mmCIF file of C-alpha atoms in Angstrom:
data_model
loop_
_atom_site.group_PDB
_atom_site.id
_atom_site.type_symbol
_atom_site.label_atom_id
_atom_site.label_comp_id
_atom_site.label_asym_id
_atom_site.label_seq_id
_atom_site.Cartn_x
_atom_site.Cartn_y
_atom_site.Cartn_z
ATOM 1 C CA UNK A 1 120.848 -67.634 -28.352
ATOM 2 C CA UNK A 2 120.430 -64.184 -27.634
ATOM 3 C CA UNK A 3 123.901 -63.129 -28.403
ATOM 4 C CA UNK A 4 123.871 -65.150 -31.431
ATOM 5 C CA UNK A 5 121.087 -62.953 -32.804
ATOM 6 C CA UNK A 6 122.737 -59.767 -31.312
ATOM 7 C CA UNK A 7 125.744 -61.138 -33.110
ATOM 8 C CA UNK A 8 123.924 -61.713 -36.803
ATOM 9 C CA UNK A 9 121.256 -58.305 -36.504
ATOM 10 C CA UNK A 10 124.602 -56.239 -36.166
ATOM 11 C CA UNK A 11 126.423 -57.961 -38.714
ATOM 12 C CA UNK A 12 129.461 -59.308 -37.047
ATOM 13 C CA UNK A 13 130.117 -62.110 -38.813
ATOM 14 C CA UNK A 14 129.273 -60.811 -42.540
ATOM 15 C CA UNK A 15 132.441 -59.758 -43.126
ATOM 16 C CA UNK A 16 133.987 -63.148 -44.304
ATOM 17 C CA UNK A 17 137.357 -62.086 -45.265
ATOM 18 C CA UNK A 18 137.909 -60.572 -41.397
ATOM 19 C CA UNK A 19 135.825 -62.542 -39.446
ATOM 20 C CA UNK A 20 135.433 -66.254 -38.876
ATOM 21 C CA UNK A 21 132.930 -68.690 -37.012
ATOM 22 C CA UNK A 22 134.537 -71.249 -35.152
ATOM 23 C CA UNK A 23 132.371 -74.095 -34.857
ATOM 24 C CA UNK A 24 131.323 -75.033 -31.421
ATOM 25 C CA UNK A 25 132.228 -78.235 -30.143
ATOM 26 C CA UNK A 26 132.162 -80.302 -26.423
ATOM 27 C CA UNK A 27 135.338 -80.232 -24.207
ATOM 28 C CA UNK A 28 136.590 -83.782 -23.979
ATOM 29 C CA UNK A 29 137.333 -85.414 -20.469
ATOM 30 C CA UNK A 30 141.521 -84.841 -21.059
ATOM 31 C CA UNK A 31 140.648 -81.198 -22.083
ATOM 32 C CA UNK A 32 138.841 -81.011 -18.834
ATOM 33 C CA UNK A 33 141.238 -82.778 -16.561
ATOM 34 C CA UNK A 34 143.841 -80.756 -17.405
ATOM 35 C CA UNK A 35 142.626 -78.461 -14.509
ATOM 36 C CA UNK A 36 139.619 -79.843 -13.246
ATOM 37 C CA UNK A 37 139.723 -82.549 -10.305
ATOM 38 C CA UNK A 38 137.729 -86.309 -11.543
ATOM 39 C CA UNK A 39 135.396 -85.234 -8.682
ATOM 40 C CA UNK A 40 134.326 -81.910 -10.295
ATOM 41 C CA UNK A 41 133.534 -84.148 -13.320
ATOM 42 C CA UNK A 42 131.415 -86.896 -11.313
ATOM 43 C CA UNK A 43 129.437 -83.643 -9.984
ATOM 44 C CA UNK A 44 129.564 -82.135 -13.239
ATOM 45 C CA UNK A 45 127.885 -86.102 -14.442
ATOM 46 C CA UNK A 46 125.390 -85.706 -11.574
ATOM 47 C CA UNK A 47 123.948 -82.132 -11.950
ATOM 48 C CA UNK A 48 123.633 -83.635 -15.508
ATOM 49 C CA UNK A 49 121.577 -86.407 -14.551
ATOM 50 C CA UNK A 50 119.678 -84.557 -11.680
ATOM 51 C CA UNK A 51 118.636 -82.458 -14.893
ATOM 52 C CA UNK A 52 117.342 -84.965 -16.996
ATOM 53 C CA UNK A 53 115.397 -86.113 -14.372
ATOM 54 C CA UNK A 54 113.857 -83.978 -12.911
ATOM 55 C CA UNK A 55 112.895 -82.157 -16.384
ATOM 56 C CA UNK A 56 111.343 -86.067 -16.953
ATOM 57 C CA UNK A 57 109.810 -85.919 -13.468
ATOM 58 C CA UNK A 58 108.222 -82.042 -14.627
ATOM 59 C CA UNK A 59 107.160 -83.652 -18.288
ATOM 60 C CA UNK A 60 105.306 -86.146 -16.487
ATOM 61 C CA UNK A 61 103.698 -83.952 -13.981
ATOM 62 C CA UNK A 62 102.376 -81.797 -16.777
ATOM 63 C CA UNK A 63 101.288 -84.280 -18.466
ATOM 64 C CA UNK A 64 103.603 -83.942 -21.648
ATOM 65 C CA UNK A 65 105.398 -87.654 -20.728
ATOM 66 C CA UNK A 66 107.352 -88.975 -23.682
ATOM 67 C CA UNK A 67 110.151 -90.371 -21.335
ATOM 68 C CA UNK A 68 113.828 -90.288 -22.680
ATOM 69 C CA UNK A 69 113.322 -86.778 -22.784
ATOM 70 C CA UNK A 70 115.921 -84.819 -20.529
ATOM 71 C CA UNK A 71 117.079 -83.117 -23.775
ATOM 72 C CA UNK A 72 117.632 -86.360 -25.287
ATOM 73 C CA UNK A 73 121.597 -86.057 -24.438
ATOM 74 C CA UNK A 74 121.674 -89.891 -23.147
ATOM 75 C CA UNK A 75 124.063 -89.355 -20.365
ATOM 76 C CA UNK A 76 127.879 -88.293 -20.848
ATOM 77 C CA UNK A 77 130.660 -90.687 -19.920
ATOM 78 C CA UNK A 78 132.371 -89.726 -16.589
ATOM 79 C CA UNK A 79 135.299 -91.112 -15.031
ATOM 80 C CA UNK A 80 134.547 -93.802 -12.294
ATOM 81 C CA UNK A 81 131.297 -93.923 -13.220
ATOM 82 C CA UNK A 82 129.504 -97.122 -15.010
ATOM 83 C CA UNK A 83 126.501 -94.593 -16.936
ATOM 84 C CA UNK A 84 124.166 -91.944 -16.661
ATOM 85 C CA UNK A 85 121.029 -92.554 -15.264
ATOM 86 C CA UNK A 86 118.461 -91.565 -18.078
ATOM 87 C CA UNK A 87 115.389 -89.872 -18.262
ATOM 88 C CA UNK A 88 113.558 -92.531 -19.319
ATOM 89 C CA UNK A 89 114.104 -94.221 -15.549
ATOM 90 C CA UNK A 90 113.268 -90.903 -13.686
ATOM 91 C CA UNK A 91 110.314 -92.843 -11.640
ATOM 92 C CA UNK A 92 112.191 -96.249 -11.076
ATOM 93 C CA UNK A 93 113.951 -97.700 -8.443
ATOM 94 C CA UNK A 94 117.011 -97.131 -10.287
ATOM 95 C CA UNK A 95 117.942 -93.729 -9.870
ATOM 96 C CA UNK A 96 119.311 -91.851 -6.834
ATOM 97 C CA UNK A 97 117.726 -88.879 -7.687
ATOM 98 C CA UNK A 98 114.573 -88.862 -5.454
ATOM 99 C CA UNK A 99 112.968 -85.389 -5.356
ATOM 100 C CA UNK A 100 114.821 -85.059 -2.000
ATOM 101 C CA UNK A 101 118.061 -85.669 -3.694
ATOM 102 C CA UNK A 102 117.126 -83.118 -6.269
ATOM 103 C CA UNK A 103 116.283 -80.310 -4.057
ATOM 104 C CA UNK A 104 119.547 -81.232 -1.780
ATOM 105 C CA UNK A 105 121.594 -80.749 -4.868
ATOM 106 C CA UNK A 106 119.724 -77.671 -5.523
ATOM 107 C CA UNK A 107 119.880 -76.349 -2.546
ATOM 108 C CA UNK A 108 124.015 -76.546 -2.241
ATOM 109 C CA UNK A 109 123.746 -74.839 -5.507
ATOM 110 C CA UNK A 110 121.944 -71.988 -4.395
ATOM 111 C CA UNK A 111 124.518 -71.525 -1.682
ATOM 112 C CA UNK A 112 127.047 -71.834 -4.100
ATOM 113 C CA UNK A 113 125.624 -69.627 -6.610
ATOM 114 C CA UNK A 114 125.078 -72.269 -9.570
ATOM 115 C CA UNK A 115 121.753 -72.756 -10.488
ATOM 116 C CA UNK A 116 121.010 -75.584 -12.904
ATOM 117 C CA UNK A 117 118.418 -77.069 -15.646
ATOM 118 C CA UNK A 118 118.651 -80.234 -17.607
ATOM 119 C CA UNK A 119 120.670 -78.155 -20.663
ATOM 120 C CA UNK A 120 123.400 -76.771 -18.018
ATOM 121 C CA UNK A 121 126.368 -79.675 -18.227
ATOM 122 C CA UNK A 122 125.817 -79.389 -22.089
ATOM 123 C CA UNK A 123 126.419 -75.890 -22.070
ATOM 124 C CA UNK A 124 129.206 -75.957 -20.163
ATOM 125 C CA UNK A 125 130.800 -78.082 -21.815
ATOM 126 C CA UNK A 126 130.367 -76.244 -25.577
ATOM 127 C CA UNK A 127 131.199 -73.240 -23.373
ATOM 128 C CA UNK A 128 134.757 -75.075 -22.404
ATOM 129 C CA UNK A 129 135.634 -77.461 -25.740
ATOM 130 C CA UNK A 130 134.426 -73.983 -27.856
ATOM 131 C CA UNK A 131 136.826 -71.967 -25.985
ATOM 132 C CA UNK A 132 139.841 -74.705 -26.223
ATOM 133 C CA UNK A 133 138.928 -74.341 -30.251
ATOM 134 C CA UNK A 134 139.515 -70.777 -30.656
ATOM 135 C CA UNK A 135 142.405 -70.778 -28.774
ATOM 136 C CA UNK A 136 143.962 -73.405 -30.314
ATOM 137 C CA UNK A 137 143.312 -72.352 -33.677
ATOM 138 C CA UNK A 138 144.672 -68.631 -32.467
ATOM 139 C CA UNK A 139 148.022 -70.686 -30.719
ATOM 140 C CA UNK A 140 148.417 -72.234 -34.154
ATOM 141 C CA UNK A 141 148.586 -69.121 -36.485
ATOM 142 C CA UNK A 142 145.204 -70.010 -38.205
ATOM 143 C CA UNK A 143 143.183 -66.822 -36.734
ATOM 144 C CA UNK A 144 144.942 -63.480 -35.709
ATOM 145 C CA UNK A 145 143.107 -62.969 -32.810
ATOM 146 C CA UNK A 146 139.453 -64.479 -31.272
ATOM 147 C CA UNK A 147 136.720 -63.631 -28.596
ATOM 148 C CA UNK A 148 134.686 -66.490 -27.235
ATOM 149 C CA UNK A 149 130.678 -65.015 -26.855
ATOM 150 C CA UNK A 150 130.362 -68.249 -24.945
ATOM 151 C CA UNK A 151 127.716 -69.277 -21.493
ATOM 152 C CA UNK A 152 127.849 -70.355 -18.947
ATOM 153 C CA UNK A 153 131.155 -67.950 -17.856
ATOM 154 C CA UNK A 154 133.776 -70.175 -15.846
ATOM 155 C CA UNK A 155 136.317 -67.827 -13.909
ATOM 156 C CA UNK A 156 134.496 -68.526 -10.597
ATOM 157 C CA UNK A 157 134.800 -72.328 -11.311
ATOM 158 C CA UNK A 158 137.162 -74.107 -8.909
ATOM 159 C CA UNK A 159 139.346 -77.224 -9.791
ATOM 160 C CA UNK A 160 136.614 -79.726 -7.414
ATOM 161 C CA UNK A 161 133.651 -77.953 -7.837
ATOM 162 C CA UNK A 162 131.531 -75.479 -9.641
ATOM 163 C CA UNK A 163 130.920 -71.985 -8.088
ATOM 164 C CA UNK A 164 129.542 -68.546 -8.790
ATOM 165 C CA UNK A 165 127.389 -69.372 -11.999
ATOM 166 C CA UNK A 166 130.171 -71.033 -13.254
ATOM 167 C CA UNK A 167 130.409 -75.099 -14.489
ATOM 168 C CA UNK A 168 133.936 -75.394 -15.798
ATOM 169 C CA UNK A 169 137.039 -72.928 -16.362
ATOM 170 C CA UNK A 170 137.139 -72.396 -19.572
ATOM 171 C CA UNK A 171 140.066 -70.282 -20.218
ATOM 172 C CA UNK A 172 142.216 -72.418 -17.701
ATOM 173 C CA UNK A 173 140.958 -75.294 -19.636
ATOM 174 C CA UNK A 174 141.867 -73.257 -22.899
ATOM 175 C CA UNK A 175 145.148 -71.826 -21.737
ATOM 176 C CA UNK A 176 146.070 -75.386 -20.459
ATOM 177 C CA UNK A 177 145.232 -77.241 -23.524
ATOM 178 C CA UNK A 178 147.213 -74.774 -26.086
ATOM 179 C CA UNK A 179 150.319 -75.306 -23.510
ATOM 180 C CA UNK A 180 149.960 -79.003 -23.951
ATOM 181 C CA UNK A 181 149.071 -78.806 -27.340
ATOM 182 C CA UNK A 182 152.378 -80.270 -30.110
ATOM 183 C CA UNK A 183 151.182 -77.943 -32.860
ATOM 184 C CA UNK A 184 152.076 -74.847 -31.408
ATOM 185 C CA UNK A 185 155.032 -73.045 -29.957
ATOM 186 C CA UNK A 186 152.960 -71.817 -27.095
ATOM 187 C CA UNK A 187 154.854 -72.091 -23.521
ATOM 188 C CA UNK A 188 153.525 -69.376 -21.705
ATOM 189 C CA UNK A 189 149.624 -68.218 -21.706
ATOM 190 C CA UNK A 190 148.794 -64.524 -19.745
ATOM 191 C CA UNK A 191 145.021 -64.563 -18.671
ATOM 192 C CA UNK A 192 143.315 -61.364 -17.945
ATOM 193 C CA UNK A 193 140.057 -61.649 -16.190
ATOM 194 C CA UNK A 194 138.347 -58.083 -15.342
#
């Protein structure tokens, strides 16, 4: 948000005629797996669900309830997995995310530098499927040039796992997509990361 309004207060995108607003969008699972490992999504599914939860779990303590909270996402389909465990069952017997299994998952996070909230898989992936967009669009002759103001960042993220505030690689996600891509004539893709 706060680039967005950096963005608009300097007025970036009022030039129409030079500058265009991609619309943000979600990476899709084949977008994803063309450089991410299944198990990176399955964690990617969990830290999702560990969010909802325990933002459900925090409603509750507080006293706000209305369960099926958890940013009202409703779980996102992951491969080798049946669902999402939802908000709404954050105190049953259901789900595997007991307090201990929350601050576990934490915990390897902090080691790993990723530090997570029930909005963080979501982000990630608008960060990733908005970054595939631009590029595409860019491989296909429709926009000169782009810049992604997108977050979280991904060139820390490994193929199995996230890692160093990172969730998903965006631009190998990008770069991988617009080589697979049939509209474009795209066969090579240089990435510079300073």
């Amino acid at each position: 948000a706060a680039i967005a309004k950096r963005v608009k207060r300097d007025g970036i995108l009022a030039d129409k005629a030079s500058v265009k607003h991609v619309k943000a969008r979600k990476a899709t699972d084949d977008e994803l797996l063309l450089v991410h490992s299944h198990q990176h999504l399955e964690t990617m599914g969990m830290i999702q669900d560990a969010g909802a939860v325990g933002a459900a779990r925090r409603r509750d303590a507080a006293g706000g309830g209305g369960g099926g909270g958890g940013g009202g996402k409703g779980g996102r389909r992951r491969s080798g997995r049946s669902g999402a465990v939802s908000a709404d069952s954050a105190d049953s017997a259901e789900t595997p995310y007991t307090p201990e299994v929350l601050k576990a998952l934490r915990n390897k996070g902090e080691r790993d530098s990723i530090y997570f909230n029930d909005s963080t898989a979501d982000s990630a992936l608008y960060a990733a499927g908005s970054t595939v967009e631009l590029c595409q669009q860019v491989a296909r002759g429709e926009l000169k040039n782009g810049f992604a103001a997108v977050r979280p960042p991904g060139h820390h993220c490994e193929c199995d796992g996230p890692l160093g505030f990172c969730f998903f690689n965006s631009v190998a996600v990008a770069a991988r997509a617009v080589q697979r891509a049939t509209d474009n004539d795209v066969k090579k893709v240089l990435i510079l990361d300073w």
